Each structure stands twice: as C-alpha cells, then as structure tokens.
Short mmCIF file of C-alpha atoms in Angstrom, two decimals:
data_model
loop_
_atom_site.label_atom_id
_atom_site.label_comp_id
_atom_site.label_asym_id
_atom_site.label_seq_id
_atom_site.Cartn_x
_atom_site.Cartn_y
_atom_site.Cartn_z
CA UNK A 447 2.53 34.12 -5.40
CA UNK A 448 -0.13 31.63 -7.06
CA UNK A 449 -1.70 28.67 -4.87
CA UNK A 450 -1.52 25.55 -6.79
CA UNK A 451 -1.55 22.35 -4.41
CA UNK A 452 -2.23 21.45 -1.06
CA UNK A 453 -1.32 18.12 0.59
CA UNK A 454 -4.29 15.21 0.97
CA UNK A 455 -4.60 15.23 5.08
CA UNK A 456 -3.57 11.41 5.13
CA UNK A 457 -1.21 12.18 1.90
CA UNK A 458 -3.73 9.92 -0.58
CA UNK A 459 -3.71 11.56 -4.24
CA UNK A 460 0.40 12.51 -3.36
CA UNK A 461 1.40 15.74 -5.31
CA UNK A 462 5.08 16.03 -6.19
CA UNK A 463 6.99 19.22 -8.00
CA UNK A 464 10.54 19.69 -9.14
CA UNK A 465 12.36 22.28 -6.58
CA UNK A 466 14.36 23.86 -9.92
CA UNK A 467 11.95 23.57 -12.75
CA UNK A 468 8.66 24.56 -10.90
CA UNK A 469 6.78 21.40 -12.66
CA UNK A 470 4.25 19.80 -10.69
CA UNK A 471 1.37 16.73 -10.96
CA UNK A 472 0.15 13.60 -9.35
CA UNK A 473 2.53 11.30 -11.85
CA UNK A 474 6.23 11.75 -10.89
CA UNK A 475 7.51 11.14 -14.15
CA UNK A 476 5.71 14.42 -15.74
CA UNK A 477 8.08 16.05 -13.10
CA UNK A 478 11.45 14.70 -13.58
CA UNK A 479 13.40 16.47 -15.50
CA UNK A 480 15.61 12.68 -17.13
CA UNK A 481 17.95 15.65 -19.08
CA UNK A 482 19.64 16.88 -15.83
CA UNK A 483 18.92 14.34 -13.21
CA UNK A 484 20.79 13.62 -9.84
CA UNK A 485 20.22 11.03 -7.31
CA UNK A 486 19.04 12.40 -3.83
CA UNK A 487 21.25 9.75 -1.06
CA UNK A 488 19.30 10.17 1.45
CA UNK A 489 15.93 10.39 -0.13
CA UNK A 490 17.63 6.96 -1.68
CA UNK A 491 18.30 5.06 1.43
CA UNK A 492 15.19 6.16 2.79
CA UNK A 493 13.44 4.57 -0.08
CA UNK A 494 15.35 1.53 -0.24
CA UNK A 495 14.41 0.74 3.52
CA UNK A 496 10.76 1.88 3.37
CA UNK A 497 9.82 0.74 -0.32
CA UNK A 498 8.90 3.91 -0.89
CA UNK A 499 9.34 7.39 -0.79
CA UNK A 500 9.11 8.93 2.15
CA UNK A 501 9.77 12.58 4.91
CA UNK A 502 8.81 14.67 1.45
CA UNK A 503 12.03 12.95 -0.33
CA UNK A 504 12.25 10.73 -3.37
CA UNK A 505 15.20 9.32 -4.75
CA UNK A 506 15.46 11.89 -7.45
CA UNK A 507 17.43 15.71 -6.33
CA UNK A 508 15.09 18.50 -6.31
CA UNK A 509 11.93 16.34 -6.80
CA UNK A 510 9.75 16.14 -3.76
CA UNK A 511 6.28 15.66 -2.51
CA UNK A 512 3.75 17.74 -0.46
CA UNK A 513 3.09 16.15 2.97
CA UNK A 514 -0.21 16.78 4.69
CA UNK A 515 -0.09 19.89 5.77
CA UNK A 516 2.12 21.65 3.22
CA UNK A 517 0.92 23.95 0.43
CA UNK A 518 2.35 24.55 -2.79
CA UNK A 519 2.54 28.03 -4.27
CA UNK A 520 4.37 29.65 -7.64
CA UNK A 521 6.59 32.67 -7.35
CA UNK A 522 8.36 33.21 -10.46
CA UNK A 523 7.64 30.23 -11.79
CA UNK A 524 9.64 28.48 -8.86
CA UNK A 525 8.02 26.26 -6.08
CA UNK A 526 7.27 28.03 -2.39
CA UNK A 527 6.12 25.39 0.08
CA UNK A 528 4.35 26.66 3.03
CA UNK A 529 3.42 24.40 6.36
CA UNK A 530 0.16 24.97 8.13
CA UNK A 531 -0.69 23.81 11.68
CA UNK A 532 -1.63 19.88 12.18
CA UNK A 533 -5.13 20.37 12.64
CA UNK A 534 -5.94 16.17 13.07
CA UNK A 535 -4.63 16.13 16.57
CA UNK A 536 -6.94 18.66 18.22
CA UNK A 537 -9.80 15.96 16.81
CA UNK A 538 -8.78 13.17 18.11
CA UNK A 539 -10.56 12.09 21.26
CA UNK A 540 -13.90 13.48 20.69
CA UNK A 541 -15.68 10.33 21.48
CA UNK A 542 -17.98 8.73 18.80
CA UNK A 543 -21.03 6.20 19.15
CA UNK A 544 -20.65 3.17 16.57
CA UNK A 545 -24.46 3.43 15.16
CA UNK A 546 -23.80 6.62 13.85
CA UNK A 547 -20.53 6.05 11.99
CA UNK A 548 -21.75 3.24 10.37
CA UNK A 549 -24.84 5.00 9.06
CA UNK A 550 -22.09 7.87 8.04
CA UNK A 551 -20.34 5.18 5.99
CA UNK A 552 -23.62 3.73 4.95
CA UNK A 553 -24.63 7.36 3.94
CA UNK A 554 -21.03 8.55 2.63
CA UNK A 555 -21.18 5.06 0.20
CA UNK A 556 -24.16 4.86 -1.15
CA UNK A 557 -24.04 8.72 -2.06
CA UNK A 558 -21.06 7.65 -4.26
CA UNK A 559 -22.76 4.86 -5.61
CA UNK A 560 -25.73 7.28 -6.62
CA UNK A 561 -23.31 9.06 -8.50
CA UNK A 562 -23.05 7.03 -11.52
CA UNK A 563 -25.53 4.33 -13.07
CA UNK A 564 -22.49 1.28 -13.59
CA UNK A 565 -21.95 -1.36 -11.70
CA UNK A 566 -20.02 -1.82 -8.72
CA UNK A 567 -16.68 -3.46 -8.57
CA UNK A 568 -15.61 -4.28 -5.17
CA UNK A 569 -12.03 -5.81 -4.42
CA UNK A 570 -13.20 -8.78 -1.54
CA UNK A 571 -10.60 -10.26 0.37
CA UNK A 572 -13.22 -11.87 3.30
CA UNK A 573 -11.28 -9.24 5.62
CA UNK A 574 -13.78 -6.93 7.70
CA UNK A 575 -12.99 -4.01 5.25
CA UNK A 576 -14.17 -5.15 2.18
CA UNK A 577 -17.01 -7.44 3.89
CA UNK A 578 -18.26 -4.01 5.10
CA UNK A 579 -18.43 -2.39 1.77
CA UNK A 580 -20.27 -5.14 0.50
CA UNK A 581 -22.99 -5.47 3.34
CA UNK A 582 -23.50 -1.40 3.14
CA UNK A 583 -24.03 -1.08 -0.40
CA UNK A 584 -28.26 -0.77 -1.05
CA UNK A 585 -28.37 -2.32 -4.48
CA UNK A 586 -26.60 -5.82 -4.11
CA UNK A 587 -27.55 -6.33 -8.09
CA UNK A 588 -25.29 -4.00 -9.03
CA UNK A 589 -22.05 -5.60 -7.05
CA UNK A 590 -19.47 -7.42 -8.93
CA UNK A 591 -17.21 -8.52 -6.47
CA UNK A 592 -13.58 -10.54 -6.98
CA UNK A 593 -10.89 -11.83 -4.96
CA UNK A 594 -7.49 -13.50 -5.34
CA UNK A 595 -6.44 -16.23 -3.13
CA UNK A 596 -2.76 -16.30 -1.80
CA UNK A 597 -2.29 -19.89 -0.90
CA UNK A 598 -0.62 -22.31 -3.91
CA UNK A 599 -4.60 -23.38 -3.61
CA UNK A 600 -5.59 -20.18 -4.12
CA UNK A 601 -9.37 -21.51 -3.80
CA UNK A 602 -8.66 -22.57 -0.27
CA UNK A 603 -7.41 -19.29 0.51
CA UNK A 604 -9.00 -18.20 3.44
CA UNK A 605 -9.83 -14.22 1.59
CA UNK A 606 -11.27 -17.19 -1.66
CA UNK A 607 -13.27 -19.24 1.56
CA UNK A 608 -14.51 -15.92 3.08
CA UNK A 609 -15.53 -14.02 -0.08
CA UNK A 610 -17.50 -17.18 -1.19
CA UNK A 611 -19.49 -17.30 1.60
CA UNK A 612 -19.81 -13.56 2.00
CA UNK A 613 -21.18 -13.44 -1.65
CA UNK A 614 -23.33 -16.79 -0.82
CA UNK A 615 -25.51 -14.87 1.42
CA UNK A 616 -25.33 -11.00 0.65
CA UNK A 617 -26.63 -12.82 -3.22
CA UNK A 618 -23.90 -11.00 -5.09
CA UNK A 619 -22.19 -11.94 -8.15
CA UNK A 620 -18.26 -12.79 -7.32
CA UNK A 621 -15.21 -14.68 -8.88
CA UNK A 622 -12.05 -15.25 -7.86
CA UNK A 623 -9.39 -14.30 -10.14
CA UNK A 624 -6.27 -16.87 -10.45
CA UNK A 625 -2.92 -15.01 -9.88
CA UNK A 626 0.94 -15.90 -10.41
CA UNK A 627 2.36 -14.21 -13.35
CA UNK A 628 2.49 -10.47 -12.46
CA UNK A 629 6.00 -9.50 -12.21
CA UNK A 630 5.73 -9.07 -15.66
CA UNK A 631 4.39 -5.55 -15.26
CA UNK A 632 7.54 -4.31 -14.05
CA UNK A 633 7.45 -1.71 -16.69
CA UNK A 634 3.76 -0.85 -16.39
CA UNK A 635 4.44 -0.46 -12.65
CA UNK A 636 7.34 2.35 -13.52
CA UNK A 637 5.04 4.30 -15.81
CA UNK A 638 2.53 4.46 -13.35
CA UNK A 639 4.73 5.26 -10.31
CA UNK A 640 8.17 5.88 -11.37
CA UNK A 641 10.48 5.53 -8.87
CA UNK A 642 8.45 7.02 -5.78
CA UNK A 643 7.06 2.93 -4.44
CA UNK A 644 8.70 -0.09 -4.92
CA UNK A 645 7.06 -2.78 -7.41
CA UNK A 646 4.96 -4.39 -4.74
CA UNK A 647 1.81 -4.45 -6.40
CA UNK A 648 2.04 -5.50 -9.75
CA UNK A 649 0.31 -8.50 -8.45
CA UNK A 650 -2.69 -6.02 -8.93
CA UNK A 651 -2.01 -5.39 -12.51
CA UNK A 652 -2.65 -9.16 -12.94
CA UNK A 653 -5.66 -8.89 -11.41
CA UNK A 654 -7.25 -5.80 -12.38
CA UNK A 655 -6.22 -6.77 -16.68
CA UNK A 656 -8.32 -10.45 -15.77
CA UNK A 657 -10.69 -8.34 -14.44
CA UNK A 658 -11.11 -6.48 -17.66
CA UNK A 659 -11.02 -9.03 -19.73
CA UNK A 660 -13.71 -10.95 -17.90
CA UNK A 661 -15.89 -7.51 -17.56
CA UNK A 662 -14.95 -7.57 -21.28
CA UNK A 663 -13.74 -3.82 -20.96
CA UNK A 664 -16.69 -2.40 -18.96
CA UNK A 665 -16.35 0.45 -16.80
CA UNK A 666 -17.30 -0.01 -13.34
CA UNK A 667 -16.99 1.89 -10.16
CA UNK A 668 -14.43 0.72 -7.87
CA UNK A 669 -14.94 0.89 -4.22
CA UNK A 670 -12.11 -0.12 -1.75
CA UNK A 671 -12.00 -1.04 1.75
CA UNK A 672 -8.40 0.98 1.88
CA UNK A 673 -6.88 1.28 5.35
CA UNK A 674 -10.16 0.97 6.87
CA UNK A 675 -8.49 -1.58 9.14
CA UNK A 676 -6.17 0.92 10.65
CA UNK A 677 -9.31 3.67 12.02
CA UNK A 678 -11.55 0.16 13.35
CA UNK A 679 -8.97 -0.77 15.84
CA UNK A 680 -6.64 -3.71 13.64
CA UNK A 681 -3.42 -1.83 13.77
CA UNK A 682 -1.35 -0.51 16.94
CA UNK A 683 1.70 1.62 16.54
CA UNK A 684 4.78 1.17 19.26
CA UNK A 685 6.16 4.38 20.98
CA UNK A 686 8.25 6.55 18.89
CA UNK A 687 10.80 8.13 21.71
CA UNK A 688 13.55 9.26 18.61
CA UNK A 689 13.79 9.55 14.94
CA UNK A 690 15.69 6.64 14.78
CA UNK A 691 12.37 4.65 15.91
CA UNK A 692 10.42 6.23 12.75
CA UNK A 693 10.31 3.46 10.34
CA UNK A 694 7.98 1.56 12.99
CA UNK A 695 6.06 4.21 10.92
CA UNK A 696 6.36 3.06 7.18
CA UNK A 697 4.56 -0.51 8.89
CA UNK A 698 6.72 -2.35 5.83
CA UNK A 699 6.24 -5.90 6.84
CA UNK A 700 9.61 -6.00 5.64
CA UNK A 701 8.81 -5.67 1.87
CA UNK A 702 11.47 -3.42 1.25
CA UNK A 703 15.54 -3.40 0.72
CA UNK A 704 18.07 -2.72 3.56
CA UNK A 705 19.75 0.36 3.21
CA UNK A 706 22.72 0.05 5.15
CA UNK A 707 23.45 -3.05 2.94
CA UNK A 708 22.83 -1.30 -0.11
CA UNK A 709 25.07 1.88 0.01
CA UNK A 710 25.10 2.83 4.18
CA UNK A 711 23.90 6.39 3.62
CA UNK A 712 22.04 7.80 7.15
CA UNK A 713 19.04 9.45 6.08
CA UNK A 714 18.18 10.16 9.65
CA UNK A 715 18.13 14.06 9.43
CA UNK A 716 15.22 13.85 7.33
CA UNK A 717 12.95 11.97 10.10
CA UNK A 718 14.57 14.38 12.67
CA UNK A 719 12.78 17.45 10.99
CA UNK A 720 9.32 15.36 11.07
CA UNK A 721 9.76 14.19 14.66
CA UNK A 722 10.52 17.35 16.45
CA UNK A 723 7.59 18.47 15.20
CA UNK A 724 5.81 15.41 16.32
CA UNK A 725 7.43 14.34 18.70
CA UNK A 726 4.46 15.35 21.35
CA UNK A 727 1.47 14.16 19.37
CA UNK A 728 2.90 10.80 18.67
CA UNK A 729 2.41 10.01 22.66
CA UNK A 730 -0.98 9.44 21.51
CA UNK A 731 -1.61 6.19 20.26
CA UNK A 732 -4.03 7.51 18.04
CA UNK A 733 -2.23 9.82 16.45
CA UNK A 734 0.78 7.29 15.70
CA UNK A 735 -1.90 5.36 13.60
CA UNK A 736 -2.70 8.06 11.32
CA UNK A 737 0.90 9.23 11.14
CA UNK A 738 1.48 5.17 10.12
CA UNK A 739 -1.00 5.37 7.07
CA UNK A 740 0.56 9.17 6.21
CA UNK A 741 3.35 7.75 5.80
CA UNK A 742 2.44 4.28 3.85
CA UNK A 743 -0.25 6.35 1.59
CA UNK A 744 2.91 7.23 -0.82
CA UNK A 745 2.48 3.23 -1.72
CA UNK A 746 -1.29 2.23 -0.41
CA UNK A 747 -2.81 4.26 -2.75
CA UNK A 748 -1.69 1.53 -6.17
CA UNK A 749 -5.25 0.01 -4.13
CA UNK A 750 -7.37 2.44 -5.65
CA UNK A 751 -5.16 3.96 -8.86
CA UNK A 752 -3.94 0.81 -10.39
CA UNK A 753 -8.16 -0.13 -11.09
CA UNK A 754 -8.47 4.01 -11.75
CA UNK A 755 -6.29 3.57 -14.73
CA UNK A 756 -7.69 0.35 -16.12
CA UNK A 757 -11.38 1.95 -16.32
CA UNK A 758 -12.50 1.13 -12.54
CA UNK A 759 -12.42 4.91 -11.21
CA UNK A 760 -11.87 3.96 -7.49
CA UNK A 761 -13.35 5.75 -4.14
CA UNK A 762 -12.88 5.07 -0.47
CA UNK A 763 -14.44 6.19 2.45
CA UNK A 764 -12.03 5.55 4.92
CA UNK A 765 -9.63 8.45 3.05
CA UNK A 766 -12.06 10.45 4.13
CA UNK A 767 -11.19 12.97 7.06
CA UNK A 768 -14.49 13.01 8.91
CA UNK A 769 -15.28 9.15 8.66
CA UNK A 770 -11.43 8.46 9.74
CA UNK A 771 -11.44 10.95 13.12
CA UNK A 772 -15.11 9.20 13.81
CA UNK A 773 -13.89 5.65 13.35
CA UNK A 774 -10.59 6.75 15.64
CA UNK A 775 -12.85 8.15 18.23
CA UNK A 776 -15.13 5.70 19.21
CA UNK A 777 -14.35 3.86 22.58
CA UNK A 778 -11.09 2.13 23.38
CA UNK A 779 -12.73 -1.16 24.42
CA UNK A 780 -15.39 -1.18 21.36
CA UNK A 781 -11.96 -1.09 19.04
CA UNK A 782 -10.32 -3.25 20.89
CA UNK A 783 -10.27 -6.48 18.76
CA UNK A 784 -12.47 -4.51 16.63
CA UNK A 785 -15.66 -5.71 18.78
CA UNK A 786 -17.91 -2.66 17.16
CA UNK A 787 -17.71 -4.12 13.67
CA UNK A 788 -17.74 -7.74 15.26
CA UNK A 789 -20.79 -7.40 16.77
CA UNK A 790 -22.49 -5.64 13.54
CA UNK A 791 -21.35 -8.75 11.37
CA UNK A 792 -22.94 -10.91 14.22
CA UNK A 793 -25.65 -9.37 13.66
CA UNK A 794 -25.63 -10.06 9.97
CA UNK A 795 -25.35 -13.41 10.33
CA UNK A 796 -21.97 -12.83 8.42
CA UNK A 797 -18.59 -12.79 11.45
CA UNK A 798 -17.85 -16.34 10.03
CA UNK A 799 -14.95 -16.36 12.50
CA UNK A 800 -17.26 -17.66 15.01
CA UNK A 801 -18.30 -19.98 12.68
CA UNK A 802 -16.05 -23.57 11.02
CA UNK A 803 -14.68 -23.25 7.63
CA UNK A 804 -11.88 -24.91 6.05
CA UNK A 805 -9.24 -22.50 5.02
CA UNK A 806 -5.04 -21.89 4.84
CA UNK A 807 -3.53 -19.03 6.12
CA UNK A 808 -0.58 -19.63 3.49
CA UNK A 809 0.56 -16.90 2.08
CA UNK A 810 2.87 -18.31 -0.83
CA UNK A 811 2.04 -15.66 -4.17
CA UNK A 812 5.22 -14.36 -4.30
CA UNK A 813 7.01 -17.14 -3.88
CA UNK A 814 4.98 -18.93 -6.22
CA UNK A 815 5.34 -16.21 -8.85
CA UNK A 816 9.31 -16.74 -8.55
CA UNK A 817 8.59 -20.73 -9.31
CA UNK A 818 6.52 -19.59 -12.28
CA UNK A 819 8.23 -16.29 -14.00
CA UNK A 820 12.09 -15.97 -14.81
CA UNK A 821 13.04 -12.50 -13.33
CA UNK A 822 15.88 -11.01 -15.33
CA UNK A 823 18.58 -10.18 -12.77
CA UNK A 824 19.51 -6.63 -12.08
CA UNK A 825 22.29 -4.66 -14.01
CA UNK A 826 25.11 -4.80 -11.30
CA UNK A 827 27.20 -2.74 -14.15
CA UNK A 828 24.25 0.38 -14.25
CA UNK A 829 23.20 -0.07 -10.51
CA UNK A 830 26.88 0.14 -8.63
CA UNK A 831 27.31 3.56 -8.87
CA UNK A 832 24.72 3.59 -6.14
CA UNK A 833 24.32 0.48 -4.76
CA UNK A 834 27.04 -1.85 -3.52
CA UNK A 835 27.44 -4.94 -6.22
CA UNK A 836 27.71 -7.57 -2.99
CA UNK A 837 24.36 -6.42 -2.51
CA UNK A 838 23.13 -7.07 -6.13
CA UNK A 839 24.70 -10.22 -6.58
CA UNK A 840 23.26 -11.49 -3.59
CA UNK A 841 19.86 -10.59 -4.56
CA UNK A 842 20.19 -12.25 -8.14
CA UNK A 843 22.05 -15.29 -6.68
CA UNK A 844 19.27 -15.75 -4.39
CA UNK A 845 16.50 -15.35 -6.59
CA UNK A 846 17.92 -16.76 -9.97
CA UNK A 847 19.22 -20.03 -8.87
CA UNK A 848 16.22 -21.98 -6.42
CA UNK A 849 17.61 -25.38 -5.83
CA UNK A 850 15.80 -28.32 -4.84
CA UNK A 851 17.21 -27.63 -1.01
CA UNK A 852 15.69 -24.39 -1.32
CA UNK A 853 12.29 -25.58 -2.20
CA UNK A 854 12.17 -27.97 0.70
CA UNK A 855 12.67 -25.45 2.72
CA UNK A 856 10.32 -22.70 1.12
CA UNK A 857 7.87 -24.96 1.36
CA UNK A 858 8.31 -25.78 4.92
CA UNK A 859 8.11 -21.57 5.37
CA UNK A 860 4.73 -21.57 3.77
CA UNK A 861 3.60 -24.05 5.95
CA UNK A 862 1.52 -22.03 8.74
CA UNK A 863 2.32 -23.83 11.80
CA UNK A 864 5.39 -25.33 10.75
CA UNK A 865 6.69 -21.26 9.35
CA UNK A 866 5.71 -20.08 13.28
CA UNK A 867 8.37 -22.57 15.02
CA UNK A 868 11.10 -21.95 12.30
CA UNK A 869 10.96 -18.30 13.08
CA UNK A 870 10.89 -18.61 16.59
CA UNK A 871 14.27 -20.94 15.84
CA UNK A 872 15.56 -17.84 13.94
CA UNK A 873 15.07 -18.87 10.61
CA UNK A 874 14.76 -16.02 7.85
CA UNK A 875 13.23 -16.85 4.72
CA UNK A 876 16.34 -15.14 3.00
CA UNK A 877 14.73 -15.72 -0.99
CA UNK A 878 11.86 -13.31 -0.05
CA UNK A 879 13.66 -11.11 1.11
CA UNK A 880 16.04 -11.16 -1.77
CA UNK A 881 12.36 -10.69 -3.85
CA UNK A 882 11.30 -7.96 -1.76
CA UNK A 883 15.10 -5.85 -2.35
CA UNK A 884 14.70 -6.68 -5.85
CA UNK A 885 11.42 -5.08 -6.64
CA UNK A 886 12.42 -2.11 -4.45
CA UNK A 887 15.72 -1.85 -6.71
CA UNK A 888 14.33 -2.28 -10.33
CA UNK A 889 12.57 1.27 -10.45
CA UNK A 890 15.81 2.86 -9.86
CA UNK A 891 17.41 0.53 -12.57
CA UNK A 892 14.96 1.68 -14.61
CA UNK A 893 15.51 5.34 -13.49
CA UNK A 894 18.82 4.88 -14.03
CA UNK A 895 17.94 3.73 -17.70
CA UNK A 896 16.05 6.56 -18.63
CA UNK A 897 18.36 9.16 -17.72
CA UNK A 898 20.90 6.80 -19.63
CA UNK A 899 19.09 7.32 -22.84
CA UNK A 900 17.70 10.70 -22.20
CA UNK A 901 21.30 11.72 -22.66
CA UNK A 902 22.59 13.15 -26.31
CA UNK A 903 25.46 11.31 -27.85
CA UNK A 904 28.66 13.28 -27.59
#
C-alpha cells in the first residue's frame, strides 16, 4: 500500500480522488471521470446549502476529498483512506504571550519574503488582517498593495478609506481597483474549481486580471491576510449540541442555495459521522473556530489560488499550524475585541478606528454587478432532473426581471442604517438571495453540461 496524500490540518491546499478510478490531485476536474458520472444527493444538498463541498462529499459519486486528518494510500491502484487522531485539540490552551507571536509572524513573513527578489503584492482591505501584513513586512519599497471598494462609491468604501490611509503612512505604493463586471468568469471559475465551491468569488478574477494588466504581467508574490481574523479573536462559534446544528459551521453568511427548496434531500448522516467524533471537542470554543475555517477552507482558499494562477504565487501565515494554535492561545480577554492587535496598531499610530474618517459601510457589489451584467438564466430543462424547476424559475424571475419597485427597495437595503431597521421589520432582501442560489447552481449546470457532451452519440 503506497502513501500518496495527507489532509492540510485546516484542509487549505484540499486533495480530492475518485473512490473507483484511484485518480487523485488538487483540481477536481483532473479527477472526474465526465464518461461515467453520477450525482452524489447528499453530497448535493450539502453543497447547495453550504456553497460548497463539504463532510469529505462533493456533488459528484465516488469523488471525495481528504479532511484533516485523513491519509490517502494506493492498494491496487484503488484509494485506502486512513484517519489519524485529531492532534489540534490537545494544543489548544497552552497559553501564549502576544509579543512573541507577533515577532513569530514578523519572523514567519519576512522569511517568505526573503525567498524571492519580486515585489510584494498584498490584497488590503483596511481590515486588521491585511493592515498587519503590511506593517510587518521590512522592505515597504517592495509592497504593491490594492483594494476594491464595495460601496456603489467604491472610493468611499470604508476597506478604499482605510487602505488609503494605511498606505499614506506605512509610504507604500497602493491603488484601488474598480470592480462590477465579474460574473463574467463564470466559466473561468468552473475550470478552476469545478463543482466543489459555488461561484462566489469571481469578483476576484476581476480584480486579480486589472491587477495584471496594471502590473503589466509581472510576477509578484502574493501575501494574504486569510482567516487571520478567526485565530485574533473576530469570530465566535455557537454551541453545536447535534448534527443538525453543523452548518453554524460552514459560517455562510447565507451565500449559498437552500436545499430543502431545491430537491429536499437530508444529508444529515454525513455531519452525524463528523460530530460523534467531535462532538466532545466542540465544547471548546476554541476548537469550534478552527473546525469553522476546516470546514469553509474548501471555498476560502480562491483568496490565495485565484492570484496563484494569474502569476501572484500566494502564502499565508495564518494557514500555518504553529502561528494558528499561538494566535488561539493567547488570553481570553487580550482576544476579546481583538485588544492584542488593537493596542499594537495604537501603537503604530495606525487603529484609525479611534480616529474620524468618512466612510460607508455599504456593501452593494453584487447587487451592483446584477444592475451592470445580464446573467443568462439557468437551464430549468438540464437542471430539473435534480433540482425542482419552482426553484429555478424563481431564481431567474428574481434576478432577470429588476423593476423600478425593486430598485427602490434595493436601494433602501444598501442603505446602512436604513438596511438594520428593515431587517429587524423582517424584511429579506429576496434578489440576493436569488444571486447567491444562482451562483451556487451554475457549476452543477455546467457539470451537468460536460457530462452531456462527454457522452458518444448513439
């Protein structure tokens, strides 16, 4: 029996292999076998309500991915998958001191950056993350850092307002890239990930090809502030009690379809087998978190490979095991509202929270993308034999036909004050989430499609 994969400890760099053929890789599509392929129902559902593919499952029989944990072996020429004890929990709780993580990160970053002689391309969004990559970084000359805005003035975008300033006083170079046309990379967005993540980041595409062109093809080294946010102290996790209570997991925001709408398949017997053998770590709030970004790596990681495939190899320290267990570990109250990090920025003369800027909070790209780009509507005819055509024709009534009512009232949605009192008078903003089901649907369409014309005449 021959070792050939292991599963990333927080899933990043996701391996998946075909059950009958023994194929294996990081891109799904080397693995699917298009000739012979079946839908998985539960792996399906589980997709549709996540946005992506998660408990090992994709929507495609017999092709599956390695969680952390699992190993992948050849016997035969056929796939062995072997589990090995959760080692993560036994480290968690081993309290940490702040000064020496952030020289670890300091150390850990600038090691990287030694590594190559390009310049530095670092994704800014204002956010503590990125600001923290860009303050640790020795050689500020050799940082080109961009942002996008998500406001319909995406220059008063509070992640335009923040990187400004950030680059103002670090004395970096920085743009900020002008997005709304992206859901034209549909296509590029299936060759990339199949039909493992939902097209939620082809917003990305847009920005990473401007990039380019700007950079006029240059490679540079990428470095993200990926799920940093979740190991400072930004992100709690609820209880989990049952399996049921699992996608508090996937942390989806609600980009994703609904399931039970779309074909009412229970795929709860594939979070049973992860929770049982959870079940007693996740009483530790700790150890929720990192299950949360397990689970969401399957789509995170388009952060760092959509720029790996345009020329911008990527790297993050916060994948890292050792700087994610000493970020978890420091003190409760020095995460709590992420003081640690605060008070370093303070320091810096850069926490421009404590500081008065005008700035929206709006976050209006997708919506503005739908004003600006004509989505063509998904084949009900191709899509019904799995998903119910009320569903589909819902989702293309909704986001093929925005009348002047609905404007008035998307706009009154994307107004930040104004969206918080609609929502506590139970308002839903029913066109987004129309958007989000339809990006989760089109890579199965397209699935669908291949295996379509991977077939032989008769």
């Amino acid at each position: 029996m021959d070792f050939v994969a292991q599963g990333n400890w927080v899933g990043y760099q996701t391996v998946f292999y075909h059950e009958k053929t023994g194929a294996y890789g990081l891109d799904i599509n080397d693995v699917i076998d298009y000739g012979n392929l079946e839908i998985d129902q539960e792996g399906l559902a589980a997709y549709l309500d996540f946005g992506y593919s998660v408990f090992g499952h994709t929507p495609v029989k017999h092709v599956k991915f390695l969680l952390p944990n699992q190993r992948l072996y050849l016997e035969d020429g056929k796939p062995v998958v072997r589990e090995r004890a959760d080692a993560i929990a036994a480290e968690l709780g081993k309290e940490t001191h702040e000064d020496d993580v952030l020289q670890l990160i300091h150390h850990r970053v600038n090691n990287w950056a030694n590594g190559f002689s390009e310049n530095i391309l670092i994704p800014t969004s204002g956010g503590f993350d990125s600001r923290l990559m860009n303050v640790l970084i020795d050689d500020k000359s050799r940082i080109h850092a961009y942002t996008y805005g998500t406001s319909f003035n995406q220059g008063a975008s509070r992640e335009s307002v923040y990187a400004g300033l950030l680059s103002e006083r670090l004395g970096t170079q920085w743009d900020r890239i002008p997005l709304g046309q992206f859901n034209i990379y549909m296509d590029d967005w299936y060759d990339q990930f199949g039909p493992a993540v939902a097209a939620s980041g082809t917003y990305h595409m847009e920005f990473y090809e401007k990039i380019r062109a700007k950079e006029n093809r240059a490679k540079l080294g990428l470095l993200s502030g990926i799920i940093g946010d979740a190991w400072a102290g930004a992100v709690k996790v609820p209880e989990i009690t049952s399996a049921s209570q699992y996608r508090t997991l996937g942390y989806t925001h609600g980009m994703s379809a609904d399931s039970k709408l779309a074909m009412n398949v229970d795929y709860t017997g594939l979070a049973e087998t992860l929770f049982d053998k959870q079940k007693e770590h996740l009483k530790s709030p700790d150890f929720r978190i990192v299950t949360a970004m397990r689970t969401k790596m399957m789509m995170l990681q388009y952060l760092i490979a959509v720029p790996s495939r345009m020329g911008f190899p990527g790297y993050s320290p916060f994948v890292e095991e050792d700087i994610a267990l000493a970020m978890l570990n420091l003190p409760v109250e020095r995460k709590q509202d992420r003081a640690w990090q605060r008070d370093y920025f303070r320091k810096q003369n850069l926490l421009f929270e404590e500081e008065k800027h005008k700035y929206t909070y709006q976050n209006s790209l997708n919506y503005y993308a739908l004003l600006h780009e004509q989505l063509a509507p998904l084949d009900a005819s191709l899509l019904r034999e799995l998903i119910k055509p009320e569903y589909l024709d819902w989702i293309n009534q909704r986001i093929l036909n925005i009348g002047t009512k609905e404007r008035v009232f998307q706009t009154l949605m994307h107004t930040p004050k104004v969206k918080g009192v609609l929502k506590l008078l139970g308002a839903r903003n029913g066109l987004l989430a129309a958007y989000f089901a339809y990006i989760t649907i089109k890579p199965i369409e397209t699935l669908l499609k291949k295996r379509n014309a991977s077939i032989s005449p008769a």
